[in-house]
Amino acid sequence: MGYSREVYEEAMAELDQRRMLARQKAAELRDRMVAKYPRILELEREMANAAIKVARAVLAGEDVDRAVEKIKNQNLMQQAELAEILAKEGIYTPNFEPRYHCPACQDTGVVNNKTCDCLKILLREIAYKRLSYPGMAKDMDFEKLRLDYYPNEPDSRTGIIPRRHMKEIIEYCKNYAEDFDCNSPSLLLRGATGTGKTHVSLSIAKVAIDKGFGVIYGPVQKLLHKIEKEHFGRADGNSEDMMIECDLLILDDLGTEFSSPFYTSCLYNLINSRILDGKPTIISTNFNQNELMERYGEQITSRIIGNFVPLTFVGKDIRQIRLRDKIHNNGE
Ligand SMILES: [Zn+2]
């Protein structure tokens, strides 16, 4: 896949940073060890002079093969002595070689004149991150979800106890995140505003990203707007392809975007392409099935209903409760 110049530049800067850091750490480690064990300097000097020693021996009339063999053995013993000193300190890399993030390309991004896999992964990560909305994911993880925000009394209309119900939903989503792979099912998180849908979907995103999966997440309105700008030539990029190809796509707050035939056809294309490719998508929405049908028509709604696992979020608006708590606490 082609990436923009900015993505390449950011990736190369990251590789430079990794390389520099690995070298700097190795140099610092060496300085520390040399200060503690001055013998290391002697050993290094002797090993560096091996070639000169061979030359001297030969000039002095020694047999070449024997001289090489002798120096080689000395060298091995010096290596072993150095390794032994370092092992005492729990260091197992010989000769203070930098420990690169990617040993294959030594953090240059190129191996055997080809783009190293680490650079491919990095490019993808950066491109997805640039498409996503990291601001909304701040502080969103399962640890920060509070069940006590959900009422513990049965709902007068449905009889459902929100706290108990949400405990099960969150448990399901935690397991979903832990077991996430490219064949995981798609999820439809539905329920009223402020019942934790965005928080849960971004918590899943966080776990999936930490596991190395390519995730794109954002409000539907913003993601579709990006595609629209590119489609009509007002911006460069291939956001739509990336949204189709990523391992997990999270469309937050479906139904709050502007209603337009272009957006509807984009949505259909995103959702349908990912279903055909067997890739998971998570949609959160305030809409129920009838409202989805009314807004998007049969084609999109039937794809969602037929292919997504529905999870219904219940409870009161958590944002309101948080706000009330804040005002209450500040008032004390
Ligand atoms: Zn590499």
JSON list of C-alpha atoms and ligand atoms in Angstrom, two decimals, residues 102 104-105 109 116-119, ligand 1:
[
{"chain": "A", "resi": 102, "resn": "CYS", "atom": "CA", "xyz": [14.85, -4.88, 15.07]},
{"chain": "A", "resi": 104, "resn": "ALA", "atom": "CA", "xyz": [17.38, -7.93, 11.31]},
{"chain": "A", "resi": 105, "resn": "CYS", "atom": "CA", "xyz": [17.86, -4.43, 9.88]},
{"chain": "A", "resi": 109, "resn": "GLY", "atom": "CA", "xyz": [14.41, -0.23, 7.82]},
{"chain": "A", "resi": 116, "resn": "CYS", "atom": "CA", "xyz": [12.31, -4.63, 6.38]},
{"chain": "A", "resi": 117, "resn": "ASP", "atom": "CA", "xyz": [9.11, -6.00, 7.92]},
{"chain": "A", "resi": 118, "resn": "CYS", "atom": "CA", "xyz": [9.58, -3.72, 10.92]},
{"chain": "A", "resi": 119, "resn": "LEU", "atom": "CA", "xyz": [9.33, -0.66, 8.68]},
{"chain": "B", "resi": 1, "resn": "ZN", "atom": "ZN", "xyz": [13.79, -4.17, 10.65]}
]
